[in-house]
Coordinates of C-alpha atoms and ligand atoms in Angstrom, one line a residue:
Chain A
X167 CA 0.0 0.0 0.0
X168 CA 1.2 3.2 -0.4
X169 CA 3.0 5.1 2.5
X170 CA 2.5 8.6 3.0
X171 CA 4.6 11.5 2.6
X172 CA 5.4 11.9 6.3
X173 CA 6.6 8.0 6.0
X174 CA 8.7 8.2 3.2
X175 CA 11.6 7.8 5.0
X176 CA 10.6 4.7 7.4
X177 CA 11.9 1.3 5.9
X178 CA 9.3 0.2 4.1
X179 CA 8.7 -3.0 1.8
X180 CA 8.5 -2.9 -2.3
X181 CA 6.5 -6.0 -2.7
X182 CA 4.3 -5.1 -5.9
X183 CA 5.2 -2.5 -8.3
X184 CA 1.3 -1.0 -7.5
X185 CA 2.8 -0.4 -4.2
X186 CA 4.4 2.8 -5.4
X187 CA 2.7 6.2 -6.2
X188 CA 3.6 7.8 -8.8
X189 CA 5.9 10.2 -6.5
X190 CA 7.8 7.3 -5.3
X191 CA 8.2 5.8 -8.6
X192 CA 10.1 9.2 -9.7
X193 CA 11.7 9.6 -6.8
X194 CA 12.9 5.9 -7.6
X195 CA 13.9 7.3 -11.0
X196 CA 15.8 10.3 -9.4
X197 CA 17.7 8.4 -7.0
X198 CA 18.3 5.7 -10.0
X199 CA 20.1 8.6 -11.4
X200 CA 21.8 9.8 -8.9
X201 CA 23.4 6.5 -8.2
X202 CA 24.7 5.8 -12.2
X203 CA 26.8 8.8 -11.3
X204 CA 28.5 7.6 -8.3
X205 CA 28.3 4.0 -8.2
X206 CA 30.2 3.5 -5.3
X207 CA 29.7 4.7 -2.0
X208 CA 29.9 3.6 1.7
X209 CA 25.8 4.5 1.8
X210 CA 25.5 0.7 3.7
X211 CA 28.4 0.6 5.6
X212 CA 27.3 -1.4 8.7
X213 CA 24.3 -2.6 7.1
X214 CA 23.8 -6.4 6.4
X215 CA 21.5 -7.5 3.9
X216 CA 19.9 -10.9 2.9
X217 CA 19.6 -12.0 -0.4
X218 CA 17.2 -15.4 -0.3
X219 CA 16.8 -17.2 -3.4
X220 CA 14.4 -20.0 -2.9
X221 CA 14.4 -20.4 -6.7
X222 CA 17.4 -19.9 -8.7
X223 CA 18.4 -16.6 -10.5
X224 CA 21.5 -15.8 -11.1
X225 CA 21.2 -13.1 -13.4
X226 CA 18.4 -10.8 -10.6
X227 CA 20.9 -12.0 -7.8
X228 CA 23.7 -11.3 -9.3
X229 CA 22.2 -7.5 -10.0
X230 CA 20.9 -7.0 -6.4
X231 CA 24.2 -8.2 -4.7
X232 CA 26.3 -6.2 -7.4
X233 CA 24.1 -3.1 -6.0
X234 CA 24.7 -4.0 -1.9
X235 CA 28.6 -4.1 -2.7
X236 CA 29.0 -1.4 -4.7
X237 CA 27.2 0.3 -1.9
X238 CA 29.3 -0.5 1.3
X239 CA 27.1 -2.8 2.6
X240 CA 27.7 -6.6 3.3
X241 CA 25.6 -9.5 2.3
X242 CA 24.4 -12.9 3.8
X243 CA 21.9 -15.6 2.0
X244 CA 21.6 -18.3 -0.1
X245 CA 21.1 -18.9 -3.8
X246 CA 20.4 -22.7 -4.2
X247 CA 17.2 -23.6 -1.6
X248 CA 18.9 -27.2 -2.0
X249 CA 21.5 -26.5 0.9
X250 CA 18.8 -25.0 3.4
X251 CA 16.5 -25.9 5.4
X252 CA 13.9 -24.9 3.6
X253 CA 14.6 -28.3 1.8
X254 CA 14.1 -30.2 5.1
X255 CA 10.5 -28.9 5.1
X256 CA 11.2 -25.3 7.2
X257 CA 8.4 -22.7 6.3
X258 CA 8.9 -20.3 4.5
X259 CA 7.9 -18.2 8.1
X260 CA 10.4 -20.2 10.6
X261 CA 13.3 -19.0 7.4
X262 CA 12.0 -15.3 7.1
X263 CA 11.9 -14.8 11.2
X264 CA 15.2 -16.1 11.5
X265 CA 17.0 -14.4 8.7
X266 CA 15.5 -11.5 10.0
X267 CA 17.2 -11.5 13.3
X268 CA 20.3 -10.9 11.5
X269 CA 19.7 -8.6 8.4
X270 CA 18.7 -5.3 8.0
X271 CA 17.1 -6.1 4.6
X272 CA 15.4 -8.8 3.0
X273 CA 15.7 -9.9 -1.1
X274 CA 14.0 -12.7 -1.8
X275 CA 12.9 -14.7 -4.6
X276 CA 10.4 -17.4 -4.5
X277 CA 8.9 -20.0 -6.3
X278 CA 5.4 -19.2 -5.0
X279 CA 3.3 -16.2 -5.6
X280 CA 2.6 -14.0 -2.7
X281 CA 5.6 -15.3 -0.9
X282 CA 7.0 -11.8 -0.7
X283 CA 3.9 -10.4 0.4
X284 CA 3.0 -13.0 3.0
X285 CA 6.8 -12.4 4.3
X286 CA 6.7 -8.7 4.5
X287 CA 3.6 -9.4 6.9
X288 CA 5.7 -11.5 9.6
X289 CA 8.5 -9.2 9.8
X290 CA 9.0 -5.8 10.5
X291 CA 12.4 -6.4 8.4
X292 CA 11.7 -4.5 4.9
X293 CA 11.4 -7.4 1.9
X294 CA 12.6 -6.3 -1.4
X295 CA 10.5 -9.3 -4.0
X296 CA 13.1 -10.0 -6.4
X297 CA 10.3 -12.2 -8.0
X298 CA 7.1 -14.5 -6.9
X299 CA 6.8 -16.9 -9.5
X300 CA 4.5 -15.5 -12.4
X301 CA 3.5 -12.7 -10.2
X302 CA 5.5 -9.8 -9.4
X303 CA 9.1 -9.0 -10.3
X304 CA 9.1 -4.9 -8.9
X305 CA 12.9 -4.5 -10.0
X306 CA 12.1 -5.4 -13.0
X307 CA 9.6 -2.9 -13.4
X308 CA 11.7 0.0 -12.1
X309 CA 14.8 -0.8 -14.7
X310 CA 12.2 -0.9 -17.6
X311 CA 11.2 2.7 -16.2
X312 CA 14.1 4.2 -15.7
X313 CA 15.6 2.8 -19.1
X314 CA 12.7 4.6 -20.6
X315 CA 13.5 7.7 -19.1
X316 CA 17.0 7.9 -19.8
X317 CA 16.3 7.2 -23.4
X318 CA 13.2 9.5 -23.6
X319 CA 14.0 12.1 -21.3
X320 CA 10.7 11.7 -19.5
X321 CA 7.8 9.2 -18.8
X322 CA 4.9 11.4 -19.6
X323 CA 3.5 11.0 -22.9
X324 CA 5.1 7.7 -24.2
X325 CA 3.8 5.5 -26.9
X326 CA 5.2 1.9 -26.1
X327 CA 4.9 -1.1 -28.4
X328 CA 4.5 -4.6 -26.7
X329 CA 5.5 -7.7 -28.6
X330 CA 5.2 -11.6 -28.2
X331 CA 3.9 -12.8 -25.2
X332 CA 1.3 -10.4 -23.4
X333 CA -0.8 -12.9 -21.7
X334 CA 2.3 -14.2 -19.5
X335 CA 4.8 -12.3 -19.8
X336 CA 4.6 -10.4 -15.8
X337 CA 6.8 -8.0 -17.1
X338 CA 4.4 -6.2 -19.7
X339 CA 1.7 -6.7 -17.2
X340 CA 4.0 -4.1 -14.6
X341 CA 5.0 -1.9 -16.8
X342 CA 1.5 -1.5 -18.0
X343 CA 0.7 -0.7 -14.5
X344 CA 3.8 1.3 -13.6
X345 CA 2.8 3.8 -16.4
X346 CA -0.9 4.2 -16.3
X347 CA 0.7 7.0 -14.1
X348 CA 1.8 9.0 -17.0
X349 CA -0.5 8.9 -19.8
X350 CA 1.1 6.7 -21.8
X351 CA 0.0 4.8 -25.1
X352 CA 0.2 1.6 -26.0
X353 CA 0.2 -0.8 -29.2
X354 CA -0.3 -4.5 -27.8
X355 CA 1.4 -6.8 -30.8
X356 CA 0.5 -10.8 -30.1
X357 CA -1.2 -13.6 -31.5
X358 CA -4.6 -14.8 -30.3
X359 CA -3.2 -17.1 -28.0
X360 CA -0.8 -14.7 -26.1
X361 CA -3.1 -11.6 -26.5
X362 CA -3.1 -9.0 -23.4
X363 CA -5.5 -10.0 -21.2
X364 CA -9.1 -9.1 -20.6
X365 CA -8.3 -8.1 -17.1
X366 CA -5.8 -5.5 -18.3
X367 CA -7.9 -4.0 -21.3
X368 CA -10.7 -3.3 -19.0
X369 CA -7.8 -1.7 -16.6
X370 CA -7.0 0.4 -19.8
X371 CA -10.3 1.2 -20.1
X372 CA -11.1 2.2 -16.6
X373 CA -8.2 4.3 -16.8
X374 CA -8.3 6.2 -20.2
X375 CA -5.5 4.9 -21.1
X376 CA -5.7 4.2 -25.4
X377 CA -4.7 1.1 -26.7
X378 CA -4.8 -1.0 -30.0
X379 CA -4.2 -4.2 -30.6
X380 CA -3.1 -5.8 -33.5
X381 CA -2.0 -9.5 -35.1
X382 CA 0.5 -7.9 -37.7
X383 CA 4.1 -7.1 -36.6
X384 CA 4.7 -4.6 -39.1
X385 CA 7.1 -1.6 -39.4
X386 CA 4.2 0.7 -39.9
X387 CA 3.4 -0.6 -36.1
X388 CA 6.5 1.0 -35.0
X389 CA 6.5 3.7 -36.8
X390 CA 5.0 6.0 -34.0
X391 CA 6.3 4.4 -31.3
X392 CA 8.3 5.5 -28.7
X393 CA 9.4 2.5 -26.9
X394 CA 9.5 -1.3 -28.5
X395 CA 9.2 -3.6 -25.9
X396 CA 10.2 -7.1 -26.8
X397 CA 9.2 -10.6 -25.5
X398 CA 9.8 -14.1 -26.1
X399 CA 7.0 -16.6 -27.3
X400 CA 7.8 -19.8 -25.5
X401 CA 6.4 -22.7 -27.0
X402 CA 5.1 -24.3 -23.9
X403 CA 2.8 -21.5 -23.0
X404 CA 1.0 -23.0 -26.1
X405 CA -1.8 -25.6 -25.9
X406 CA -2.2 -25.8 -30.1
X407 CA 1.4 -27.1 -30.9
X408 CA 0.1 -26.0 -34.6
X409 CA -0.5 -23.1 -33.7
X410 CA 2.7 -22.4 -32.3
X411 CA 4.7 -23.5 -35.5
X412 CA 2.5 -20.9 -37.2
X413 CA 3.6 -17.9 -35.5
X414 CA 6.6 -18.7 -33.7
X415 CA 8.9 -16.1 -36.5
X416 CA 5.7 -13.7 -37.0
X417 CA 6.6 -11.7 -34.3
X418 CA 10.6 -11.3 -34.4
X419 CA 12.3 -8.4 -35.2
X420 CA 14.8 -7.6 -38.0
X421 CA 16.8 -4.7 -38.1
X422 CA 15.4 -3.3 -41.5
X423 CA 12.3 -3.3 -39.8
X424 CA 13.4 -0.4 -38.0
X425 CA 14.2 2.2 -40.8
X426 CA 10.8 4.2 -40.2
X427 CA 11.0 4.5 -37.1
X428 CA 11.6 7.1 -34.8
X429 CA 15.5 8.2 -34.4
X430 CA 14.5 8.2 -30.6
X431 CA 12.7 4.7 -30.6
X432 CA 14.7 2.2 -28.3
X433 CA 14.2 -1.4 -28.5
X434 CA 13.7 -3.1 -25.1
X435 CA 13.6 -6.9 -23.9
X436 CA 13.4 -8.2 -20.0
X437 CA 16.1 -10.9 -21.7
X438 CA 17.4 -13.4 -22.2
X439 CA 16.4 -13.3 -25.7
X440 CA 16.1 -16.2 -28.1
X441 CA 15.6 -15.5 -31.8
X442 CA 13.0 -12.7 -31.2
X443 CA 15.3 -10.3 -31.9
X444 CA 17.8 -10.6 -34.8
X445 CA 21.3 -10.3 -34.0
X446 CA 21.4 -7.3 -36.6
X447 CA 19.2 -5.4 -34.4
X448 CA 22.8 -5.4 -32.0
X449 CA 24.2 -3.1 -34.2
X450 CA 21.2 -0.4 -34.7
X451 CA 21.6 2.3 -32.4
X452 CA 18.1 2.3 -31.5
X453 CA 18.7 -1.5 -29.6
X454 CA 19.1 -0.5 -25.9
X455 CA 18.4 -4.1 -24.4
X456 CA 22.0 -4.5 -23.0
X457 CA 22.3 -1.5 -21.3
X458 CA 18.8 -1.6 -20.1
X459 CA 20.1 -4.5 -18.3
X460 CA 23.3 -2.3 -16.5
X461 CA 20.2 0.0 -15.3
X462 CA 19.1 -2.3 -13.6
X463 CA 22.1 -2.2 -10.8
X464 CA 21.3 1.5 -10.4
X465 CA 16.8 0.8 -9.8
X466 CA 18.4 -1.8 -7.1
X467 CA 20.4 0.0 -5.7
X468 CA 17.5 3.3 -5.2
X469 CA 15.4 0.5 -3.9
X470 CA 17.7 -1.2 -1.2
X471 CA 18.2 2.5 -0.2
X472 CA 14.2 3.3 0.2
X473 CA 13.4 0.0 1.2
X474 CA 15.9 0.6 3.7
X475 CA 14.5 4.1 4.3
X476 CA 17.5 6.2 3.9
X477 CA 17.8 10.1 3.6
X478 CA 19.8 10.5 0.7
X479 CA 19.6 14.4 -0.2
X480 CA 20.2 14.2 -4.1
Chain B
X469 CA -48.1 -21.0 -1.0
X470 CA -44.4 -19.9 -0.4
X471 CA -46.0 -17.1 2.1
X472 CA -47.6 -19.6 4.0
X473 CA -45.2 -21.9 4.2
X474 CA -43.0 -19.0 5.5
X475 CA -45.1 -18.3 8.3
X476 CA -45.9 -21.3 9.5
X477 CA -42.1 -22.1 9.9
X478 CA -41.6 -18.4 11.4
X479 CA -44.7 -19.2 13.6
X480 CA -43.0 -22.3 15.0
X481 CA -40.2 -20.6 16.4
X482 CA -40.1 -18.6 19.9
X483 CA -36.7 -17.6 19.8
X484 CA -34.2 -18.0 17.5
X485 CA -33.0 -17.5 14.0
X486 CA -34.3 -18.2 10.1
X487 CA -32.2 -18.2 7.1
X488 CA -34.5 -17.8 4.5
X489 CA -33.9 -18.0 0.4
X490 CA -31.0 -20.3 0.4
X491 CA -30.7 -21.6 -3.0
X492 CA -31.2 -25.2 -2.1
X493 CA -27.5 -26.3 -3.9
X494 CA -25.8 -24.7 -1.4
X495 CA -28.4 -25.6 1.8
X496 CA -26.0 -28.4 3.2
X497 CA -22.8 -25.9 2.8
X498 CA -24.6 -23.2 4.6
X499 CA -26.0 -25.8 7.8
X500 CA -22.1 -27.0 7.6
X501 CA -21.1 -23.3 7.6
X502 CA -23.1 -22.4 11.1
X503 CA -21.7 -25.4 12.9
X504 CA -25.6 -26.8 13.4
X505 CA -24.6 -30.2 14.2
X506 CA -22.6 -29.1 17.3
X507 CA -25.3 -26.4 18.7
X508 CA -27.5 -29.5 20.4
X509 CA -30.8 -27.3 20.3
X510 CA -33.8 -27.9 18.2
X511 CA -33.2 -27.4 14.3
X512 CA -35.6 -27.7 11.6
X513 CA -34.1 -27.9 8.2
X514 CA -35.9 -27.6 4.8
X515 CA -35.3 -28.0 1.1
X516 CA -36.4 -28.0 -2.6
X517 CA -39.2 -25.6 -1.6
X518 CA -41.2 -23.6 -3.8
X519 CA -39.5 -20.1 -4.1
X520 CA -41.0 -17.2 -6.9
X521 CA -37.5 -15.6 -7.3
X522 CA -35.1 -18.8 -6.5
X523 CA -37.6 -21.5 -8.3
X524 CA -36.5 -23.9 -5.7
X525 CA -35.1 -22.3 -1.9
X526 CA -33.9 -23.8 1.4
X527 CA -34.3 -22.9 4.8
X528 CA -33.0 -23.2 8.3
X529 CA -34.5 -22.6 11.8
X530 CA -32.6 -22.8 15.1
X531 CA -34.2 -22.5 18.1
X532 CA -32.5 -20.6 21.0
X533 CA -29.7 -19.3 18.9
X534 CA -28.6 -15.8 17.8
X535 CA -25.4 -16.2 15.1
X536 CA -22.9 -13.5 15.4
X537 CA -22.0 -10.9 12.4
X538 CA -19.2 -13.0 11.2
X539 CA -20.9 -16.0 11.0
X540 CA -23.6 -15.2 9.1
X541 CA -21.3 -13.4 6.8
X542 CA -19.8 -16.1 5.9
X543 CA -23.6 -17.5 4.4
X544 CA -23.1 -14.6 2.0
X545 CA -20.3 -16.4 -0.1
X546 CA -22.2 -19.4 -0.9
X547 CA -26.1 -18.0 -0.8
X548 CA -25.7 -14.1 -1.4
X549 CA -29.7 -14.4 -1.8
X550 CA -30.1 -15.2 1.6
X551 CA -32.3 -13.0 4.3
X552 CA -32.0 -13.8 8.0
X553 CA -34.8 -13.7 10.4
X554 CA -34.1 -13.0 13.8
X555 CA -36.9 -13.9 16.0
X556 CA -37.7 -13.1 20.0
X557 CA -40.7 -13.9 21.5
X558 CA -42.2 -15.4 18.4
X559 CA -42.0 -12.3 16.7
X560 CA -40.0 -11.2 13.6
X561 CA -37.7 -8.4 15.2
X562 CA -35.0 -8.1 12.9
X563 CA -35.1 -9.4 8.9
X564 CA -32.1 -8.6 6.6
X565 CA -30.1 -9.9 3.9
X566 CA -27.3 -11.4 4.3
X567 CA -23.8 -9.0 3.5
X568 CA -20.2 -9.7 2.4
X569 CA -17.8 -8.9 4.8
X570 CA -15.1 -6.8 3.4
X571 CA -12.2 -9.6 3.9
X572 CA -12.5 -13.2 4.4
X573 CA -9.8 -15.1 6.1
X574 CA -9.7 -19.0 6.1
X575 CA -12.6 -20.1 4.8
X576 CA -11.9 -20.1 0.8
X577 CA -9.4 -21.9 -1.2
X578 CA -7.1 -20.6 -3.7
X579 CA -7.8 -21.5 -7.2
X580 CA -4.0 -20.9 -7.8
X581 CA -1.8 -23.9 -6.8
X582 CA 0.9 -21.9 -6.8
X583 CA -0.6 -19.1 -4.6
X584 CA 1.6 -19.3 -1.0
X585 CA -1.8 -19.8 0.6
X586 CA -1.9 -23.2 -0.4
X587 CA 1.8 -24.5 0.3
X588 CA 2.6 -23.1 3.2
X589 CA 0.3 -23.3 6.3
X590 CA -1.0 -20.0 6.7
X591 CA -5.1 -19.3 6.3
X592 CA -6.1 -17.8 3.2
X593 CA -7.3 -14.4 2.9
X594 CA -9.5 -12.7 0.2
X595 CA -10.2 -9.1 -0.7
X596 CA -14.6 -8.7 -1.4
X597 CA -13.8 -6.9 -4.7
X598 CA -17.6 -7.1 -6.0
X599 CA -20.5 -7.5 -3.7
X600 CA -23.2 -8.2 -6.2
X601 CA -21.9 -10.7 -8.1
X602 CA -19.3 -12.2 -5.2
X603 CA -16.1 -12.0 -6.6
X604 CA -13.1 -12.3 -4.5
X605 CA -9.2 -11.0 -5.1
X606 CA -6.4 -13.5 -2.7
X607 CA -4.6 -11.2 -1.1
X608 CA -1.3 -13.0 -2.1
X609 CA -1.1 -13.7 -5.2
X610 CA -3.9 -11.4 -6.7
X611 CA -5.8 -14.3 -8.5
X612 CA -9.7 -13.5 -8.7
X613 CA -12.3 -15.4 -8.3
X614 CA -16.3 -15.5 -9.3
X615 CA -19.0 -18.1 -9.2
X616 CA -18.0 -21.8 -9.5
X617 CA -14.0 -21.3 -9.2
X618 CA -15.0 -20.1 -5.4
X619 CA -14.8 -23.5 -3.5
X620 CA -14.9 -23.5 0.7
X621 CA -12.8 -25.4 2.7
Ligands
ZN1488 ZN1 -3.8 -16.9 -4.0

């Protein structure tokens, strides 16, 4: 739930990414910012932070504890549930309320959705959800936002083109959410079997937020777009096997396909990628995919540091 | 008919409670819901009778026995229809419907398996997000549910 403004510097969990107003969100951005210019800092020194992967992830873990090093701070954890207790049938509670004793600061990733929330709810010990299976995946989120704005200059106003899977894919589901605060536009690119989900259209609606949906990847798709956000169709989100050989390539991108677009269009993807994206896309300065990815040390690192509720005058 | 039928099981009754309009598919979920068989006072139970809005209605009368708030919320998730009668001194002194409560905790599963509510042994909690039509949102995992996918414990 959202704090208030009085609040804003108590620790405080980031379970869901519709936990965050749209003040915290840019304040989020800001500090994101403020941290790809200095990196390194003893902000944590002192401070001992968890990092729990019940579920592997090397890549997310990897990015969280990057962002508690470069930050002073030290870290404790686990990143294979195998060699825990958890695998000798702990609860997920006994683990939280003991790590908790000795961390100022919880990451955790977890196999089952609402773990994060159901954690932050036994502990007064902020929880950072680094993932809930098919859930939520905040950090995400926040690296997707602030890659737009670094590219865009802004949030307001954006026209962002999502592509692939939109019916599973958590990540276009966020960012949806995320920028319903800042009348944006969207073009929703899938199959029938992936399309966006009803639940999500009627949250467009409710929200005057315009939308269209298509079947057709097509450059004149992208031509007004701001942001092209990329996705992988996986073939076992597919119940019609047929169906998947049919448009498995319809929705990859090549870089010729880009010529009409915008000079300020970036091409985003959550990766790892497969084949959705060409390998001649690399070279086009409008694919911003791998950097996207080094934001994403930064958006931790402004969350450990609000999680954590520090004062950090910018 | 259904008026008479009505009053003579109102009239039966010196103090106590009626459920009234139960939708007679869910009149053995709602008796296993108030915890009859444990109250050991008088109970009269009927079904498959002739209702003008629910074609066929049940209804419940317990003798001696005023359910609290909570309770008879809990009615509301399986028979949203039905109106409780509370009765003193053979008259009707109170006669309303039944309501959601805002939040309900422990009695509904998850349709999700892989909501936390059902793998690790905490009660399960749902946010009333429609009234009217019953729908329910966990408040773990977010997955909402309507109509047939709402099953009690
Ligand atoms: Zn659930």
């Amino acid at each position: 739930m959202p704090t208030n403004a009085d609040n804003t510097n108590a620790p405080r969990s980031i379970v869901s990414i519709a936990d965050l107003s749209k003040e915290e969100i840019l304040s989020l951005i800001r500090l994101a910012a403020y941290f790809e210019e200095r990196p390194n800092s003893k902000l944590l020194d002192g401070k001992v932070v968890a990092t729990l992967f019940f579920e592997p992830s090397t890549r997310t873990r990897l990015s969280f504890e990057t962002a508690v090093n470069r930050l002073g701070g030290r870290i404790i954890g686990f990143s294979d549930p195998a060699a825990t207790s958890t695998s000798k049938g702990e609860t997920l509670k006994d683990t939280i309320k003991m790590v908790a004793n000795y961390a100022d600061l919880i990451v955790m990733r977890h196999y089952l959705e609402g773990a994060a929330r159901y954690a932050s709810e036994i502990t007064e010990v902020p929880i950072i959800n680094a993932g809930d299976g098919a859930h939520q995946h905040p950090s995400q989120t926040m690296l997707d936002l602030y890659s737009i704005y670094k590219t865009q200059d802004r949030l307001d106003d954006i026209t962002v083109t999502m592509v692939g899977d939109l019916k599973y894919g958590r990540t276009v589901h966020s960012l949806l959410m995320a920028l319903s605060h800042f009348r944006a536009k969207f073009n929703f690119v899938a199959c029938d079997e992936l399309r966006m989900p009803e639940e999500f259209r009627l949250f467009c609606d409710r929200n005057g937020i315009e939308y269209h949906e298509s079947k057709d990847f097509s450059p004149e798709v992208i031509a007004d777009t701001d942001i092209l956000y990329m996705t992988r169709v996986q073939r076992e989100r597919f119940t019609d096997l047929m169906e998947y050989e049919r448009v498995k390539d319809l929705y990859n991108l090549e870089a010729s396909m880009l010529d009409a677009a915008k000079d300020s269009m970036r091409v985003l993807h959550p990766l790892p990628r497969v084949n959705e994206i060409a390998q001649d896309v690399d070279d086009s300065p409008k694919a911003y995919y791998f950097q996207q990815a080094k934001n994403g040390l930064y958006a931790r690192q402004a969350m450990i540091c609000t999680a954590l509720g520090m004062d950090i005058r910018i | 008919m259904e008026s008479k039928n009505k009053e003579l099981a109102v009239a039966a009754l010196r103090n106590g409670t009626v459920i009234d309009h139960i939708p007679s598919s869910a009149l053995f979920k709602a008796v296993d819901l108030l915890g009859i068989e444990k109250l050991g006072v008088s109970v009269t139970i009927g079904n498959n009778l002739e209702s003008k809005r629910l074609g066929h209605k049940g209804i419940i009368k317990v003798a001696d026995t005023e359910f609290p708030p909570e309770v008879l919320s809990r009615i509301a998730i399986i028979a949203p229809s039905a109106v409780i009668n509370t009765i003193r001194d053979y008259e009707v002194v109170k006669k309303e419907p039944v309501s959601l409560p805002d939040e309900i905790t422990g009695l509904v599963v998850c349709d999700n398996p892989k909501c936390v509510s059902r793998n690790q042994p905490i009660p399960s909690r749902f946010e009333v997000i429609d009234r009217e039509n019953v729908a329910l949102r966990c408040h773990y995992c977010e997955h909402e549910l309507r109509g047939d996918a709402i099953i009690l414990k």
